[in-house]
Short mmCIF file of C-alpha atoms and ligand atoms in Angstrom, two decimals:
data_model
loop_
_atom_site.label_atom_id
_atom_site.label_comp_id
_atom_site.label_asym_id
_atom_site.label_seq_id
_atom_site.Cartn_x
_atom_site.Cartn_y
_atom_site.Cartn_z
CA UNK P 1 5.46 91.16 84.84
CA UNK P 2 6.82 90.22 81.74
CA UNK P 3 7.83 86.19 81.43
CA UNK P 4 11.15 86.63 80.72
CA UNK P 5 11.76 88.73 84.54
CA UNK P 6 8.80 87.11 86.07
CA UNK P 7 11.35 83.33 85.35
CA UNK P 8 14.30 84.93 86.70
CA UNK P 9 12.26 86.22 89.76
CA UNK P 10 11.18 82.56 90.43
CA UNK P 11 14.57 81.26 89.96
CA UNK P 12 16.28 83.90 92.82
CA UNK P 13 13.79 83.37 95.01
CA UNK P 14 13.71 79.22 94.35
CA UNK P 15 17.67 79.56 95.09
CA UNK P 16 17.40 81.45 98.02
CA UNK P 17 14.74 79.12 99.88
CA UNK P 18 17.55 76.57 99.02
CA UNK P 19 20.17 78.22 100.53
CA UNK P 20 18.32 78.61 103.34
CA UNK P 21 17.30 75.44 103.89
CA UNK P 22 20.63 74.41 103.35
CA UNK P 23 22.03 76.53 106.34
CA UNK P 24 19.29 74.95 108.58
CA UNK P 25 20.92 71.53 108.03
CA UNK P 26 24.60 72.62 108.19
CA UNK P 27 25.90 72.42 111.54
CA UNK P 28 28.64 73.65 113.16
CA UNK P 29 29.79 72.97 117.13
CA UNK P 30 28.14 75.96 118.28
CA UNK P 31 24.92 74.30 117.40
CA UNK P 32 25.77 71.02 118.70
CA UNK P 33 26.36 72.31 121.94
CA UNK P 34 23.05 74.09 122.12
CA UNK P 35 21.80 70.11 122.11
CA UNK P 36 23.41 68.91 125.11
CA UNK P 37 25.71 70.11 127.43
CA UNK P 38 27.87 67.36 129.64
CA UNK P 39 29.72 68.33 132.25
CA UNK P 40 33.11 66.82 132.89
CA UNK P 41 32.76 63.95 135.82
CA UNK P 42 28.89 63.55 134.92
CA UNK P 43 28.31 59.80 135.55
CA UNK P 44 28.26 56.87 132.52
CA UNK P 45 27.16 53.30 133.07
CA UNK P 46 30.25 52.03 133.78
CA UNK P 47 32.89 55.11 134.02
CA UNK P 48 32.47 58.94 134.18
CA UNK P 49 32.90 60.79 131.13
CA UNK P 50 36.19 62.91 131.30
CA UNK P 51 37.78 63.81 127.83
CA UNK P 52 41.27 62.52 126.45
CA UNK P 53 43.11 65.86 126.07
CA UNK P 54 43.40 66.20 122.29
CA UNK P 55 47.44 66.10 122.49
CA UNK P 56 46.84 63.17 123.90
CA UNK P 57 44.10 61.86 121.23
CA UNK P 58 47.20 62.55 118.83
CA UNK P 59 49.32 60.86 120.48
CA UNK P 60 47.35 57.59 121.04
CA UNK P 61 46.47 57.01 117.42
CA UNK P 62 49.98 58.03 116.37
CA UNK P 63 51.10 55.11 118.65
CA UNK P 64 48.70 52.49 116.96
CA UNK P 65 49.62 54.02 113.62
CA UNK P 66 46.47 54.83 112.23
CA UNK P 67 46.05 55.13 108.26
CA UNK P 68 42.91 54.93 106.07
CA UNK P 69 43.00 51.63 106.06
CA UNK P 70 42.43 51.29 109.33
CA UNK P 71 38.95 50.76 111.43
CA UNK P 72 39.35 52.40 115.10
CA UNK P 73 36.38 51.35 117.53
CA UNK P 74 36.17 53.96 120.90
CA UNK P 75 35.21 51.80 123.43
CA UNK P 76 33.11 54.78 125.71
CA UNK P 77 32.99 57.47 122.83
CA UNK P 78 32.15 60.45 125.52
CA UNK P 79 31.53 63.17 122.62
CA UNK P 80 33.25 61.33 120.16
CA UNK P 81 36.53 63.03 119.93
CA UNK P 82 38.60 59.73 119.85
CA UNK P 83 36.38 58.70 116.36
CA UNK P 84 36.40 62.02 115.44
CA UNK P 85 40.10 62.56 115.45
CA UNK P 86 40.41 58.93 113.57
CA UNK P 87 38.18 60.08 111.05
CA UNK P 88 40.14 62.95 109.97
CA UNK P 89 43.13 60.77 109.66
CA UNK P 90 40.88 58.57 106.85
CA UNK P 91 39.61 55.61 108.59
CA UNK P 92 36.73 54.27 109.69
CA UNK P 93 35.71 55.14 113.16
CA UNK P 94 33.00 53.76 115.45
CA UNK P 95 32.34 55.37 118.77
CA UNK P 96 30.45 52.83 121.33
CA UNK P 97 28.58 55.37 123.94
CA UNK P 98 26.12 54.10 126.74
CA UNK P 99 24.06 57.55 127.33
CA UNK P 100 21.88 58.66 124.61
CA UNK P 101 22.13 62.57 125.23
CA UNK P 102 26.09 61.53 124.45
CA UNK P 103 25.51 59.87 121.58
CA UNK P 104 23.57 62.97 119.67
CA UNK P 105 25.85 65.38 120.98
CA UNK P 106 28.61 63.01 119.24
CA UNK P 107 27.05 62.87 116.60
CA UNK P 108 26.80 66.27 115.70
CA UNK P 109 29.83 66.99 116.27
CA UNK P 110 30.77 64.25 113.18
CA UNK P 111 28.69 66.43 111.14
CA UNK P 112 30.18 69.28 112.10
CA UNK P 113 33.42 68.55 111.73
CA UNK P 114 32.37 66.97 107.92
CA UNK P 115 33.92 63.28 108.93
CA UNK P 116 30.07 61.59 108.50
CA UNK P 117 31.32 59.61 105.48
CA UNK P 118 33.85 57.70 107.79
CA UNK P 119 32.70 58.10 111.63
CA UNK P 120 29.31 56.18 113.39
CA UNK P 121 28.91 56.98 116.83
CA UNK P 122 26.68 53.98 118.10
CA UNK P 123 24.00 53.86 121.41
CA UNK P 124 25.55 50.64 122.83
CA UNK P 125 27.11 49.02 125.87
CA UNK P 126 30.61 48.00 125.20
CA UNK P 127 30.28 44.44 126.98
CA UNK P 128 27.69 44.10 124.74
CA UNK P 129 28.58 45.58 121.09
CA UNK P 130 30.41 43.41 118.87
CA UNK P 131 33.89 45.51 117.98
CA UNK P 132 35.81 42.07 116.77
CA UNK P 133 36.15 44.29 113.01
CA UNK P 134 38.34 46.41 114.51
CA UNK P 135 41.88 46.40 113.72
CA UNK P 136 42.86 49.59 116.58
CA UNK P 137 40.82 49.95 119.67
CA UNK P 138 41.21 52.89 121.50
CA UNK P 139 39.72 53.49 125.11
CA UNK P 140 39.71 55.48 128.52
CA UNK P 141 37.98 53.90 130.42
CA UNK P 142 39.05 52.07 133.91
CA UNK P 143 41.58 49.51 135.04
CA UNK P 144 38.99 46.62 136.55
CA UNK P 145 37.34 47.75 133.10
CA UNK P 146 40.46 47.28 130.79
CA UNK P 147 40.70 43.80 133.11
CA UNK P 148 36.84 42.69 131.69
CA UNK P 149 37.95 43.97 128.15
CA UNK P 150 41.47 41.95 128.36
CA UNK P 151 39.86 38.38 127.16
CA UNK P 152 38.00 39.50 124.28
CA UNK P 153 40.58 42.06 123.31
CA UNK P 154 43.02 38.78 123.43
CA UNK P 155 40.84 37.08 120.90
CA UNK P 156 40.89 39.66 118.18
CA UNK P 157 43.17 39.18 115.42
CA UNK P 158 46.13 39.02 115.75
CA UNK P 159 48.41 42.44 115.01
CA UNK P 160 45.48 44.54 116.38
CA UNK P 161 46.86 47.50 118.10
CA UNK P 162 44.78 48.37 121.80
CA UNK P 163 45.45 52.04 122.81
CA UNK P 164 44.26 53.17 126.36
CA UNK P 165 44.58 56.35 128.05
CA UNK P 166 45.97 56.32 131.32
CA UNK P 167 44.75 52.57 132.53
CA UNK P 168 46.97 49.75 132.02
CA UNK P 169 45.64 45.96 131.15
CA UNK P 170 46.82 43.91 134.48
CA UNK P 171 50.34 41.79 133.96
CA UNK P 172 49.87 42.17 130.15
CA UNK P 173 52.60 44.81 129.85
CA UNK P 174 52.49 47.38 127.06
CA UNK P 175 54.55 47.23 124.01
CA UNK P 176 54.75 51.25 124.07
CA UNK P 177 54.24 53.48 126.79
CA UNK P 178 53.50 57.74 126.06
CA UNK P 179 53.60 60.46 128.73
CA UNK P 180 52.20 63.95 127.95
CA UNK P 181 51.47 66.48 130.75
CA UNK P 182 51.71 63.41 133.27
CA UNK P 183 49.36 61.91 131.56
CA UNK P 184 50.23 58.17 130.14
CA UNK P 185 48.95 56.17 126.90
CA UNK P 186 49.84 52.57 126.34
CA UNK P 187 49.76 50.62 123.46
CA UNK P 188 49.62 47.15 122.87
CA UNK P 189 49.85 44.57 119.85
CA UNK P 190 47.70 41.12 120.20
CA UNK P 191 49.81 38.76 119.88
CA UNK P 192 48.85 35.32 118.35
CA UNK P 193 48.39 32.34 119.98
CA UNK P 194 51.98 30.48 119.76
CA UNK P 195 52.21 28.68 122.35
CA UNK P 196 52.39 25.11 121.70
CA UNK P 197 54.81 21.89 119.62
CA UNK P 198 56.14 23.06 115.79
CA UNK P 199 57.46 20.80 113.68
CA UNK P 200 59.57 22.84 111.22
CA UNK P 201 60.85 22.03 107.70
CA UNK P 202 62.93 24.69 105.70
CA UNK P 203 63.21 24.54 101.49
CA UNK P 204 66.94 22.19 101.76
CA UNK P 205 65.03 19.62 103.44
CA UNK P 206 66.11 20.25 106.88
CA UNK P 207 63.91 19.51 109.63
CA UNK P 208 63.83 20.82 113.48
CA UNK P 209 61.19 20.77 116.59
CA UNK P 210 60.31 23.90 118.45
CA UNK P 211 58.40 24.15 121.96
CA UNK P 212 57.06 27.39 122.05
CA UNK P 213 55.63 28.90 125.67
CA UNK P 214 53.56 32.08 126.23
CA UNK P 215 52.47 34.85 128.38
CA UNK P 216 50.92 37.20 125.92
CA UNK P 217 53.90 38.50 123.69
CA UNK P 218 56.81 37.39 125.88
CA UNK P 219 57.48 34.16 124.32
CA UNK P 220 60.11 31.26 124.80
CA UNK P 221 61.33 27.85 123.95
CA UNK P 222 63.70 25.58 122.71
CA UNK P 223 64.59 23.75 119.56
CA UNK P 224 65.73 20.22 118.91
CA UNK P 225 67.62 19.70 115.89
CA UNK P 226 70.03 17.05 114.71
CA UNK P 227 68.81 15.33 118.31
CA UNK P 228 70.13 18.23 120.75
CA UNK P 229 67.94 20.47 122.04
CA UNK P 230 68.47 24.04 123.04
CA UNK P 231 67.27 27.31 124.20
CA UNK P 232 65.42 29.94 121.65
CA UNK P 233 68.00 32.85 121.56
CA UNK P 234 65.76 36.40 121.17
CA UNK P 235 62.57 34.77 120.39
CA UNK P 236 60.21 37.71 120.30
CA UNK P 237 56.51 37.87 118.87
CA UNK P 238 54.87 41.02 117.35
CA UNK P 239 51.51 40.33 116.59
CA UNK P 240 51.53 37.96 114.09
CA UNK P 241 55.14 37.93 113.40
CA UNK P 242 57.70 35.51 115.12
CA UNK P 243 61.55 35.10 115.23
CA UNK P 244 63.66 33.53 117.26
CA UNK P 245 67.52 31.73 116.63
CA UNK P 246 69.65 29.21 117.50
CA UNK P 247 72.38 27.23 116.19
CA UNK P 248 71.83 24.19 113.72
CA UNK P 249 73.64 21.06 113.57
CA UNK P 250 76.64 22.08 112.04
CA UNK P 251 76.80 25.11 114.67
CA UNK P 252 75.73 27.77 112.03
CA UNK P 253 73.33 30.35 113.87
CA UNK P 254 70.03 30.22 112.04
CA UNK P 255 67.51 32.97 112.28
CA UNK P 256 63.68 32.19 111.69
CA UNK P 257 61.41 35.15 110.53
CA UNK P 258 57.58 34.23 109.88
CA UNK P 259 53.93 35.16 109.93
CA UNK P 260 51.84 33.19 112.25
CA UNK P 261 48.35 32.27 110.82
CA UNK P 262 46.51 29.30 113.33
CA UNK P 263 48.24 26.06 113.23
CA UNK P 264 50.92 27.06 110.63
CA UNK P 265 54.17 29.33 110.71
CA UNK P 266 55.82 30.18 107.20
CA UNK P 267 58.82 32.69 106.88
CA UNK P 268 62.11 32.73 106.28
CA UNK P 269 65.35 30.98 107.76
CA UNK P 270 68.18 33.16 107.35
CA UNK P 271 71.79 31.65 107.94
CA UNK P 272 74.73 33.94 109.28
CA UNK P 273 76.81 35.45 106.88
CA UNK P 274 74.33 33.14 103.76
CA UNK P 275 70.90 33.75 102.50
CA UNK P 276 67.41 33.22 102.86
CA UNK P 277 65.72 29.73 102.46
CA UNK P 278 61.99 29.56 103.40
CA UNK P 279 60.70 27.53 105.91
CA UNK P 280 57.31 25.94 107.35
CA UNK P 281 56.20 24.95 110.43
CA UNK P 282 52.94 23.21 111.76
CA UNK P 283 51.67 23.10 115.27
CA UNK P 284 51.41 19.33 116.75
C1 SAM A 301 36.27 58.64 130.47
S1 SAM A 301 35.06 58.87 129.20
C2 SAM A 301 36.06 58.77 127.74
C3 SAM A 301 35.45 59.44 126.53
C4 SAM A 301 36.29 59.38 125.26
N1 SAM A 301 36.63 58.01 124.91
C5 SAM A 301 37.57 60.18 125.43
O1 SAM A 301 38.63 59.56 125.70
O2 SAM A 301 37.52 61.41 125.32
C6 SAM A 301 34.17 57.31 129.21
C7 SAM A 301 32.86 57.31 128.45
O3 SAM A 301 32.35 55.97 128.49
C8 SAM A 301 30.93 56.00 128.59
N2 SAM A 301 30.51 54.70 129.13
C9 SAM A 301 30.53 54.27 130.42
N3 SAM A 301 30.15 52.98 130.50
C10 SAM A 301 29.86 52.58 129.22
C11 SAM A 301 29.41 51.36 128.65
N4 SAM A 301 29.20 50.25 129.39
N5 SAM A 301 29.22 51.30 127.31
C12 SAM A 301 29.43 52.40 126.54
N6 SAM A 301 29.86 53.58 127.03
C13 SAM A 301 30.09 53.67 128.35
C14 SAM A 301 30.67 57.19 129.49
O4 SAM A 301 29.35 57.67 129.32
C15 SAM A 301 31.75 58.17 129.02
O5 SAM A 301 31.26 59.00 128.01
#
């Protein structure tokens, strides 16, 4: 064979090998589900697996609105279709899954469906795993579960958003509720920690006292100012954001709008019918 044809011989043949071996790593579902196959009601460490619909999936990280800069932790990843879906919305997933054979099958589904850059599916317990990153936690998993979830869930920061198919978290009522073939998803927003004695001082120099009480987001309170207390009118708490009214000492209706962060509030104090001044508070 002459050099020139015996080269281009070597290089068909040196592509074709790589080709192959190329198909031998791509994977698509098919081959995923030749690894493992889990049948619906099979049991898990805690819960049974049963899959979120994917209407449902939809509608559950629509209701946390999920962007790319979010990261969404599955708490009980079944085959991953929670991180999966997350994935292909551009953030960062995690799926948390308890039995191994779960776990591969979940993960070759990521590959398959080409999210591997952005999804993890983890082996893990979920009372175990630490998922504090997260800033959208999505589960379906039990109500006494949800229940052992609740306190850790109600120490992550602040404006996280908690999605759960179908279980609800005890008397912490949801901020949003979803029904889709009589199926339900909730949603709910940690709120910060608020409650407590604010001493408040806006930009003119004027200076007021607020008690604040709690029960998760439903907040309430009054305010002394100019020596009179009253009640809060419409104090509400999203997250990290607070607002509440009432009427100052020359009767004008004042309306506070601020970001909670720990021990300090600072927004804005809005005056009806004038502008914006900011204001600062500190907790006692
Ligand atoms: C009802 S399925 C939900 C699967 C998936 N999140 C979905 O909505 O399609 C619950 C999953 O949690 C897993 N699981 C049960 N207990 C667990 C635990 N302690 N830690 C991690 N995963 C667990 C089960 O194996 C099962 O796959």
């Amino acid at each position: 064979m002459r050099p020139r044809l015996l080269l281009r011989t070597a290089t068909i043949a040196v592509a074709g090998l790589l080709v192959a071996a190329g198909s031998a790593f791509a994977k698509d579902r098919s081959e995923c589900d030749r690894i493992y196959k889990p049948s619906v009601g099979q049991p898990g460490k805690d819960v049974v697996w049963v899959p979120t619909p994917d209407e449902l999936v939809q509608r559950m990280l629509a209701m946390a609105k999920v962007t790319p800069k979010d990261i969404v932790y599955d708490l009980g990843a079944g085959d991953g279709k929670i991180a999966i879906a997350a994935g292909k919305l551009g953030a960062t997933a995690v799926g948390i899954e308890y039995n191994p054979d779960m776990v591969k099958l979940a993960q070759c589904y990521v590959e398959a469906e080409g999210v591997a850059g952005k999804v993890k599916i983890i082996h893990g317990d979920i009372f175990k795993e630490d998922f504090s990153r997260a800033t959208v936690v999505t589960m379906y998993l039990l109500p006494e579960l949800n229940l052992k979830l609740r306190p850790t869930i109600l120490n992550m920061r602040p404006g996280t958003r908690v999605t759960s198919h179908q279980f609800t978290m005890g008397d912490w009522e949801a901020d949003e509720t979803a029904e889709i073939d009589y199926r339900t998803a909730y949603l709910w927003i940690v709120p910060a920690k608020i409650e407590g004695q604010w001493n408040f001082r806006d930009a003119t120099g004027q200076q007021f006292t607020v008690a604040l009480t709690q029960k998760y987001q439903k907040i309430s309170g009054d305010v002394t100012v100019g020596g009179r207390k009253q009640p809060l009118v419409g104090a509400t708490l999203r997250g990290d954001e607070i607002r509440f009214a009432f009427n100052d000492d020359k009767g004008v209706t004042r309306t506070l709008t601020g970001t909670v962060r720990g021990n300090e509030i600072n927004g804005a104090l809005r005056a009806a019918g004038g502008g914006d001044v900011k204001v600062s508070g500190t907790r006692r």
